[in-house]
């Protein structure tokens, strides 16, 4: 009975509603991660991101115990101005504060009728006093996580603070040159781009040539060759790591960008050719025939007809290939390693060497997510068309 009811209820929901719920379910944690990446480390360690709108720490306790006499801003008693940094500095620690509160003023308890707060509450009140006095003005949002991740800073405090104090733990210049630091995400971002762009363009370019030949040019063994290509798609990438890295060692290509471009091109090609051929092959034959009749060469037909017509397929292939390479760790680890660290490699390093410093990871995750999102959103239109074009053959 009950399951029937649930089923009916589910059927009543429109697909749109379900889609929105599913999107919300996974967008919420993403949003949380984004908010977290902009929070100061101490806040991240103390409270969850959904608490960002809460009152500052200790405000509640301060209001119950102290606001009555000292005022909301701590300035009400002129000779005991709690917004005076020098005074507050003396009561930075909770036990000094407790001692003070236990002392009587003119024979009466400092807090009047209220009991002296315990260790924890005093600590929170001390924190709040530091905040209203301006000794410790921690902003709610900061770019520190991003800056630290970009320059690869792994000190106890932030890069900015340590640079200002002149006590930075790693040898950095404390200026814009640090953006290129080999341990930072900034450099890794560039490396990822350097890997991904040629590795996306090259296979698609060659695949377009090959697909054109497979669909519109007659040559011997065409079917056999195409069957072989389809078969090549099942070769697992891991199987080729050893032979190729040995070959690269002989050619001196290990740890070079050229090596990784060639690898990705080789692995991208079979699927790219397959998809492009299906797409080009589904175009009406008459277009090409009339072009040939008009005296166009194969080359003209290729770049004036085939390429513009297959833009949707090229775009969707481009997105897939780009995303796969951008997120790839295995190939980058084996063929580039630490020589030219890419984003995935650098993120991996952050996790293992930091453990507790995962606040950097939040920023690093967004740095590495930014570009795929832009690529996806800007090519989305083509993407849907390309998907349809690949599946529904005319
Ligand atoms: C019943 C009123 C009252 C309450 C409640 C009260 N204070 Fe006070 N407080 C005073 C008065 C009055 C003085 C001024 C004493 C003096 O210096 O003559 C004072 C002084 C102080 C001073 C300055 C001590 C110094 O070294 O000069 C601090 C710090 C202070 N209070 C902190 C607190 C905190 C924190 C709370 C809340 C937990 C609190 N007070 C609650 C009345 C109060």
Short mmCIF file of C-alpha atoms and ligand atoms in Angstrom, two decimals:
data_model
loop_
_atom_site.label_atom_id
_atom_site.label_comp_id
_atom_site.label_asym_id
_atom_site.label_seq_id
_atom_site.Cartn_x
_atom_site.Cartn_y
_atom_site.Cartn_z
CA UNK A 1 0.00 0.00 0.00
CA UNK A 2 2.57 2.44 1.13
CA UNK A 3 4.97 1.87 -1.75
CA UNK A 4 2.08 2.30 -4.15
CA UNK A 5 1.34 5.65 -2.59
CA UNK A 6 4.95 6.76 -2.88
CA UNK A 7 5.05 5.61 -6.48
CA UNK A 8 1.95 7.58 -7.31
CA UNK A 9 3.31 10.60 -5.58
CA UNK A 10 6.58 10.35 -7.49
CA UNK A 11 4.71 9.98 -10.75
CA UNK A 12 2.78 13.12 -9.96
CA UNK A 13 5.99 15.16 -9.73
CA UNK A 14 7.01 16.67 -13.00
CA UNK A 15 10.49 15.79 -14.24
CA UNK A 16 11.42 19.41 -13.86
CA UNK A 17 10.77 19.35 -10.14
CA UNK A 18 12.82 16.18 -9.72
CA UNK A 19 15.62 17.69 -11.77
CA UNK A 20 15.63 20.81 -9.65
CA UNK A 21 15.75 18.74 -6.46
CA UNK A 22 18.64 16.66 -7.74
CA UNK A 23 20.53 19.78 -8.83
CA UNK A 24 19.91 21.44 -5.48
CA UNK A 25 21.12 18.35 -3.66
CA UNK A 26 24.53 18.52 -5.19
CA UNK A 27 24.75 22.25 -5.71
CA UNK A 28 24.31 22.86 -2.00
CA UNK A 29 27.59 21.20 -0.95
CA UNK A 30 29.31 22.93 -3.86
CA UNK A 31 28.00 26.24 -2.66
CA UNK A 32 29.15 25.35 0.86
CA UNK A 33 32.61 24.62 -0.45
CA UNK A 34 32.68 27.95 -2.26
CA UNK A 35 31.66 29.83 0.89
CA UNK A 36 34.20 27.90 2.94
CA UNK A 37 36.97 28.72 0.53
CA UNK A 38 36.50 32.41 1.33
CA UNK A 39 36.50 32.01 5.12
CA UNK A 40 39.53 32.51 7.35
CA UNK A 41 41.20 29.28 8.52
CA UNK A 42 40.27 29.77 12.17
CA UNK A 43 36.61 30.17 11.27
CA UNK A 44 36.67 27.09 9.09
CA UNK A 45 38.07 25.06 11.95
CA UNK A 46 35.57 26.44 14.45
CA UNK A 47 32.22 26.47 12.67
CA UNK A 48 30.47 25.22 9.57
CA UNK A 49 29.86 27.49 6.57
CA UNK A 50 26.12 27.69 7.32
CA UNK A 51 27.03 29.66 10.45
CA UNK A 52 28.49 32.61 8.53
CA UNK A 53 25.51 34.79 9.29
CA UNK A 54 25.61 34.04 13.02
CA UNK A 55 26.69 36.64 15.56
CA UNK A 56 30.43 36.81 16.19
CA UNK A 57 31.79 34.39 18.74
CA UNK A 58 31.27 35.48 22.34
CA UNK A 59 28.77 38.20 21.54
CA UNK A 60 25.90 36.32 23.19
CA UNK A 61 27.89 35.68 26.36
CA UNK A 62 29.12 39.25 26.47
CA UNK A 63 25.58 40.53 26.21
CA UNK A 64 24.36 38.33 29.07
CA UNK A 65 27.21 39.07 31.44
CA UNK A 66 28.79 42.39 30.69
CA UNK A 67 26.66 44.56 28.36
CA UNK A 68 24.40 45.79 31.14
CA UNK A 69 27.18 47.82 32.81
CA UNK A 70 29.80 48.17 30.08
CA UNK A 71 27.39 48.80 27.19
CA UNK A 72 27.10 46.98 23.85
CA UNK A 73 30.24 48.59 22.53
CA UNK A 74 32.11 48.33 25.87
CA UNK A 75 32.45 52.10 26.21
CA UNK A 76 29.82 52.85 28.84
CA UNK A 77 32.18 52.94 31.83
CA UNK A 78 34.73 55.55 30.87
CA UNK A 79 37.49 54.45 33.24
CA UNK A 80 37.07 50.83 32.10
CA UNK A 81 36.72 51.26 28.35
CA UNK A 82 36.58 47.75 26.88
CA UNK A 83 37.20 49.09 23.40
CA UNK A 84 40.63 50.26 24.50
CA UNK A 85 43.16 47.78 23.10
CA UNK A 86 45.69 48.35 25.87
CA UNK A 87 43.19 47.45 28.56
CA UNK A 88 41.87 44.43 26.74
CA UNK A 89 45.40 43.20 26.09
CA UNK A 90 45.77 42.70 29.84
CA UNK A 91 42.79 40.33 29.93
CA UNK A 92 43.59 38.40 26.80
CA UNK A 93 43.58 35.09 28.67
CA UNK A 94 40.48 33.66 30.22
CA UNK A 95 42.03 33.05 33.63
CA UNK A 96 43.22 36.63 34.08
CA UNK A 97 39.73 37.70 33.16
CA UNK A 98 38.18 35.32 35.69
CA UNK A 99 40.49 36.62 38.39
CA UNK A 100 39.41 40.15 37.58
CA UNK A 101 35.75 39.25 37.60
CA UNK A 102 36.06 37.53 40.96
CA UNK A 103 37.55 40.67 42.51
CA UNK A 104 35.07 42.95 44.16
CA UNK A 105 34.51 46.54 43.18
CA UNK A 106 33.80 48.84 46.10
CA UNK A 107 32.89 45.84 48.20
CA UNK A 108 30.35 44.53 45.69
CA UNK A 109 30.78 41.63 43.27
CA UNK A 110 32.03 42.85 39.87
CA UNK A 111 29.14 41.19 38.08
CA UNK A 112 26.42 42.18 40.52
CA UNK A 113 23.95 39.33 40.87
CA UNK A 114 25.44 37.19 38.10
CA UNK A 115 27.72 34.28 38.87
CA UNK A 116 31.29 34.47 37.56
CA UNK A 117 31.32 32.65 34.17
CA UNK A 118 33.30 29.46 33.72
CA UNK A 119 36.50 28.95 31.72
CA UNK A 120 34.82 28.44 28.34
CA UNK A 121 32.44 31.34 28.56
CA UNK A 122 35.24 33.63 29.77
CA UNK A 123 37.38 32.58 26.85
CA UNK A 124 34.57 33.49 24.46
CA UNK A 125 34.04 36.81 26.19
CA UNK A 126 37.77 37.51 25.97
CA UNK A 127 37.60 36.76 22.24
CA UNK A 128 34.71 39.14 21.83
CA UNK A 129 36.50 41.88 23.75
CA UNK A 130 39.48 41.50 21.45
CA UNK A 131 37.11 41.91 18.54
CA UNK A 132 35.37 45.08 19.74
CA UNK A 133 38.69 46.59 20.76
CA UNK A 134 40.10 45.93 17.30
CA UNK A 135 43.11 43.87 18.47
CA UNK A 136 41.84 40.96 16.48
CA UNK A 137 39.67 42.00 13.60
CA UNK A 138 39.16 38.88 11.63
CA UNK A 139 37.05 39.56 8.55
CA UNK A 140 34.25 37.20 7.74
CA UNK A 141 35.56 36.64 4.25
CA UNK A 142 39.10 36.63 2.99
CA UNK A 143 41.07 35.83 -0.12
CA UNK A 144 43.87 34.32 1.95
CA UNK A 145 43.04 30.73 1.06
CA UNK A 146 43.23 31.56 -2.62
CA UNK A 147 46.43 33.54 -2.30
CA UNK A 148 48.06 30.81 -0.21
CA UNK A 149 46.98 28.12 -2.63
CA UNK A 150 48.12 30.12 -5.66
CA UNK A 151 51.60 30.78 -4.32
CA UNK A 152 51.77 27.39 -2.61
CA UNK A 153 52.28 28.81 0.85
CA UNK A 154 52.15 26.32 3.69
CA UNK A 155 53.07 28.26 6.79
CA UNK A 156 51.22 28.28 10.10
CA UNK A 157 49.59 31.61 9.32
CA UNK A 158 48.74 33.14 5.99
CA UNK A 159 51.18 34.22 3.33
CA UNK A 160 50.07 37.83 3.65
CA UNK A 161 50.50 37.91 7.43
CA UNK A 162 53.86 36.20 7.33
CA UNK A 163 55.08 38.45 4.57
CA UNK A 164 53.96 41.54 6.49
CA UNK A 165 55.72 40.27 9.62
CA UNK A 166 58.76 39.22 7.63
CA UNK A 167 58.71 35.73 9.11
CA UNK A 168 57.62 33.64 6.19
CA UNK A 169 58.49 29.98 6.48
CA UNK A 170 59.26 29.19 2.85
CA UNK A 171 61.68 31.19 0.74
CA UNK A 172 59.39 33.38 -1.27
CA UNK A 173 59.81 36.91 -2.55
CA UNK A 174 56.60 38.30 -1.09
CA UNK A 175 55.66 39.97 -4.35
CA UNK A 176 53.99 39.07 -7.63
CA UNK A 177 56.87 36.79 -8.59
CA UNK A 178 55.51 34.28 -6.09
CA UNK A 179 52.53 33.61 -8.36
CA UNK A 180 54.92 31.58 -10.48
CA UNK A 181 56.20 29.55 -7.56
CA UNK A 182 56.75 25.96 -8.61
CA UNK A 183 54.86 24.67 -5.60
CA UNK A 184 51.81 26.84 -6.16
CA UNK A 185 48.53 26.36 -7.92
CA UNK A 186 49.21 29.37 -10.14
CA UNK A 187 52.05 27.65 -11.91
CA UNK A 188 50.14 24.38 -11.92
CA UNK A 189 47.21 26.11 -13.58
CA UNK A 190 49.44 27.29 -16.41
CA UNK A 191 50.96 23.83 -16.72
CA UNK A 192 47.50 22.30 -16.92
CA UNK A 193 46.60 24.72 -19.68
CA UNK A 194 49.83 23.94 -21.51
CA UNK A 195 48.98 20.26 -21.34
CA UNK A 196 45.28 20.46 -22.07
CA UNK A 197 45.04 22.89 -24.98
CA UNK A 198 47.37 21.17 -27.48
CA UNK A 199 46.17 17.77 -26.29
CA UNK A 200 42.64 18.80 -27.19
CA UNK A 201 43.35 20.52 -30.49
CA UNK A 202 45.77 17.99 -31.96
CA UNK A 203 43.60 14.85 -31.78
CA UNK A 204 40.53 16.69 -33.01
CA UNK A 205 42.44 18.16 -35.93
CA UNK A 206 43.84 14.79 -37.00
CA UNK A 207 40.52 13.11 -36.33
CA UNK A 208 38.78 15.56 -38.62
CA UNK A 209 41.20 14.71 -41.46
CA UNK A 210 40.85 11.00 -40.90
CA UNK A 211 37.09 11.10 -40.49
CA UNK A 212 36.74 12.99 -43.74
CA UNK A 213 38.81 10.40 -45.53
CA UNK A 214 36.85 7.57 -43.96
CA UNK A 215 33.51 9.02 -44.96
CA UNK A 216 34.01 10.70 -48.32
CA UNK A 217 37.16 9.35 -49.94
CA UNK A 218 37.57 5.94 -51.52
CA UNK A 219 40.67 3.97 -50.74
CA UNK A 220 41.54 0.33 -50.34
CA UNK A 221 40.93 -1.29 -46.97
CA UNK A 222 38.82 1.58 -45.72
CA UNK A 223 36.36 -0.65 -43.87
CA UNK A 224 39.13 -2.76 -42.35
CA UNK A 225 41.01 0.21 -41.12
CA UNK A 226 37.93 1.70 -39.59
CA UNK A 227 37.08 -1.58 -37.85
CA UNK A 228 40.63 -1.65 -36.48
CA UNK A 229 40.17 1.89 -35.14
CA UNK A 230 36.93 0.97 -33.40
CA UNK A 231 38.72 -1.99 -31.88
CA UNK A 232 41.57 0.21 -30.65
CA UNK A 233 39.19 2.03 -28.35
CA UNK A 234 39.18 -0.86 -25.91
CA UNK A 235 42.95 -0.76 -25.29
CA UNK A 236 43.32 0.15 -21.61
CA UNK A 237 45.50 3.14 -21.02
CA UNK A 238 47.39 1.51 -18.16
CA UNK A 239 48.64 -1.23 -20.47
CA UNK A 240 50.62 1.23 -22.54
CA UNK A 241 52.29 3.10 -19.70
CA UNK A 242 55.37 0.89 -19.53
CA UNK A 243 56.17 0.53 -23.23
CA UNK A 244 55.58 4.20 -23.86
CA UNK A 245 57.59 5.43 -20.93
CA UNK A 246 60.47 3.19 -22.02
CA UNK A 247 60.20 4.54 -25.52
CA UNK A 248 60.06 8.09 -24.16
CA UNK A 249 63.13 7.43 -22.05
CA UNK A 250 65.06 6.57 -25.20
CA UNK A 251 63.73 9.59 -27.03
CA UNK A 252 64.22 11.89 -24.04
CA UNK A 253 60.53 12.75 -23.97
CA UNK A 254 59.82 11.86 -20.34
CA UNK A 255 58.90 14.93 -18.34
CA UNK A 256 58.33 17.07 -21.42
CA UNK A 257 55.14 18.63 -22.66
CA UNK A 258 55.70 17.20 -26.12
CA UNK A 259 55.60 13.70 -24.68
CA UNK A 260 52.31 14.19 -22.93
CA UNK A 261 50.76 15.89 -25.99
CA UNK A 262 51.67 12.91 -28.12
CA UNK A 263 50.30 10.49 -25.55
CA UNK A 264 46.97 12.22 -25.22
CA UNK A 265 46.73 12.65 -28.97
CA UNK A 266 47.29 8.94 -29.49
CA UNK A 267 44.71 8.03 -26.92
CA UNK A 268 42.16 10.59 -27.99
CA UNK A 269 42.34 9.71 -31.68
CA UNK A 270 40.38 6.44 -31.98
CA UNK A 271 37.29 7.74 -30.26
CA UNK A 272 37.58 11.15 -31.92
CA UNK A 273 37.82 9.60 -35.38
CA UNK A 274 34.93 7.29 -34.61
CA UNK A 275 32.67 10.10 -33.49
CA UNK A 276 33.68 12.47 -36.26
CA UNK A 277 33.21 9.81 -38.91
CA UNK A 278 29.72 9.02 -37.68
CA UNK A 279 28.90 12.67 -37.78
CA UNK A 280 30.47 13.47 -41.16
CA UNK A 281 29.08 10.25 -42.65
CA UNK A 282 25.58 11.30 -41.73
CA UNK A 283 25.78 14.51 -43.75
CA UNK A 284 23.89 14.35 -47.06
CA UNK A 285 26.03 12.91 -49.86
CA UNK A 286 24.68 15.46 -52.37
CA UNK A 287 26.48 18.35 -50.70
CA UNK A 288 29.86 16.84 -51.38
CA UNK A 289 28.95 15.52 -54.79
CA UNK A 290 27.80 18.91 -55.99
CA UNK A 291 30.91 20.46 -54.56
CA UNK A 292 33.09 18.03 -56.51
CA UNK A 293 31.00 18.71 -59.64
CA UNK A 294 31.68 22.40 -59.19
CA UNK A 295 35.34 21.54 -59.35
CA UNK A 296 36.17 21.79 -55.68
CA UNK A 297 39.15 19.79 -54.50
CA UNK A 298 38.96 17.44 -51.54
CA UNK A 299 40.78 20.04 -49.50
CA UNK A 300 38.27 22.79 -50.29
CA UNK A 301 35.36 20.46 -49.61
CA UNK A 302 36.99 19.55 -46.30
CA UNK A 303 37.59 22.96 -44.90
CA UNK A 304 34.72 24.82 -46.51
CA UNK A 305 32.00 22.21 -46.05
CA UNK A 306 32.95 19.43 -43.68
CA UNK A 307 34.50 21.54 -40.93
CA UNK A 308 31.78 24.20 -40.63
CA UNK A 309 29.06 21.56 -40.76
CA UNK A 310 30.64 19.42 -38.06
CA UNK A 311 31.23 22.24 -35.58
CA UNK A 312 28.76 20.76 -33.05
CA UNK A 313 30.60 17.44 -33.08
CA UNK A 314 33.97 19.21 -32.80
CA UNK A 315 32.72 21.27 -29.86
CA UNK A 316 31.34 18.32 -27.94
CA UNK A 317 34.50 16.32 -28.60
CA UNK A 318 36.53 19.30 -27.49
CA UNK A 319 34.65 19.56 -24.21
CA UNK A 320 35.01 15.87 -23.45
CA UNK A 321 38.67 15.69 -24.34
CA UNK A 322 39.49 18.89 -22.50
CA UNK A 323 37.71 17.83 -19.32
CA UNK A 324 39.27 14.41 -19.35
CA UNK A 325 42.77 15.81 -19.72
CA UNK A 326 42.16 18.58 -17.21
CA UNK A 327 41.11 16.05 -14.57
CA UNK A 328 43.64 13.43 -15.54
CA UNK A 329 46.19 12.53 -12.91
CA UNK A 330 47.58 9.19 -14.04
CA UNK A 331 49.13 10.29 -17.31
CA UNK A 332 50.36 13.57 -15.87
CA UNK A 333 51.92 11.76 -12.93
CA UNK A 334 53.71 9.19 -15.07
CA UNK A 335 54.91 11.40 -17.89
CA UNK A 336 55.31 14.80 -16.25
CA UNK A 337 55.56 14.03 -12.55
CA UNK A 338 56.97 16.78 -10.43
CA UNK A 339 58.88 18.29 -13.32
CA UNK A 340 55.92 20.32 -14.53
CA UNK A 341 53.29 19.76 -11.84
CA UNK A 342 49.74 20.07 -13.12
CA UNK A 343 46.70 20.97 -11.03
CA UNK A 344 45.68 17.43 -10.13
CA UNK A 345 49.23 16.60 -9.07
CA UNK A 346 49.47 19.72 -6.95
CA UNK A 347 46.12 19.09 -5.28
CA UNK A 348 47.23 15.57 -4.49
CA UNK A 349 50.36 16.99 -2.86
CA UNK A 350 48.34 19.33 -0.72
CA UNK A 351 46.21 16.56 0.73
CA UNK A 352 49.05 14.30 1.72
CA UNK A 353 51.48 16.83 3.08
CA UNK A 354 49.00 18.96 4.97
CA UNK A 355 46.32 16.81 6.53
CA UNK A 356 45.02 19.53 8.77
CA UNK A 357 45.47 22.32 6.26
CA UNK A 358 42.48 21.42 4.18
CA UNK A 359 41.35 25.04 4.05
CA UNK A 360 43.78 25.44 1.16
CA UNK A 361 42.13 22.55 -0.55
CA UNK A 362 38.82 24.38 -0.70
CA UNK A 363 40.42 27.19 -2.66
CA UNK A 364 42.49 24.78 -4.74
CA UNK A 365 39.35 22.88 -5.69
CA UNK A 366 37.74 26.02 -6.99
CA UNK A 367 40.82 27.12 -8.85
CA UNK A 368 40.84 23.81 -10.69
CA UNK A 369 37.07 23.84 -11.23
CA UNK A 370 36.86 27.33 -12.66
CA UNK A 371 38.07 26.66 -16.18
CA UNK A 372 36.05 23.49 -16.87
CA UNK A 373 32.95 25.35 -15.74
CA UNK A 374 33.69 28.23 -18.12
CA UNK A 375 34.41 25.84 -20.98
CA UNK A 376 31.26 23.88 -20.31
CA UNK A 377 28.99 26.86 -19.94
CA UNK A 378 30.31 28.65 -23.00
CA UNK A 379 30.13 25.58 -25.26
CA UNK A 380 26.95 24.15 -23.77
CA UNK A 381 24.84 25.02 -26.81
CA UNK A 382 27.11 22.99 -29.08
CA UNK A 383 27.35 20.29 -26.50
CA UNK A 384 23.69 19.32 -26.61
CA UNK A 385 23.62 19.51 -30.40
CA UNK A 386 26.76 17.42 -30.65
CA UNK A 387 25.39 14.76 -28.35
CA UNK A 388 22.23 14.50 -30.40
CA UNK A 389 24.16 14.53 -33.64
CA UNK A 390 26.31 11.64 -32.48
CA UNK A 391 23.40 9.49 -31.42
CA UNK A 392 20.64 10.14 -33.93
CA UNK A 393 22.04 9.23 -37.29
CA UNK A 394 20.32 10.71 -40.34
C1 LIG B 1 27.50 45.29 37.54
C2 LIG B 1 28.15 46.03 36.52
C3 LIG B 1 29.30 45.35 35.81
C4 LIG B 1 29.24 44.22 35.13
C5 LIG B 1 28.04 43.29 34.90
C6 LIG B 1 30.54 44.01 34.56
N1 LIG B 1 31.40 45.01 34.92
FE1 LIG B 1 33.32 45.18 34.41
N2 LIG B 1 33.46 46.86 35.53
C7 LIG B 1 32.42 47.46 36.22
C8 LIG B 1 32.89 48.66 36.83
C9 LIG B 1 32.07 49.61 37.64
C10 LIG B 1 34.25 48.75 36.49
C11 LIG B 1 35.20 49.86 36.89
C12 LIG B 1 36.04 49.41 38.03
C13 LIG B 1 37.06 50.45 38.33
O1 LIG B 1 38.11 50.44 37.66
O2 LIG B 1 36.78 51.26 39.23
C14 LIG B 1 34.58 47.61 35.68
C15 LIG B 1 35.84 47.36 35.15
C16 LIG B 1 36.11 46.35 34.27
C17 LIG B 1 37.37 46.22 33.62
C18 LIG B 1 38.60 47.05 33.78
C19 LIG B 1 39.53 46.51 34.83
C20 LIG B 1 40.81 47.34 34.88
O3 LIG B 1 41.87 46.72 34.83
O4 LIG B 1 40.71 48.57 34.92
C21 LIG B 1 37.25 45.12 32.81
C22 LIG B 1 38.31 44.55 31.88
C23 LIG B 1 35.92 44.63 32.96
N3 LIG B 1 35.25 45.39 33.85
C24 LIG B 1 35.43 43.55 32.30
C25 LIG B 1 34.15 43.09 32.46
C26 LIG B 1 33.65 41.95 31.77
C27 LIG B 1 34.43 41.12 30.75
C28 LIG B 1 32.40 41.77 32.16
C29 LIG B 1 31.44 40.66 31.72
C30 LIG B 1 31.86 39.32 31.98
C31 LIG B 1 32.10 42.81 33.10
N4 LIG B 1 33.19 43.58 33.26
C32 LIG B 1 30.89 42.95 33.71
C33 LIG B 1 31.11 47.02 36.26
C34 LIG B 1 30.65 45.84 35.69
#
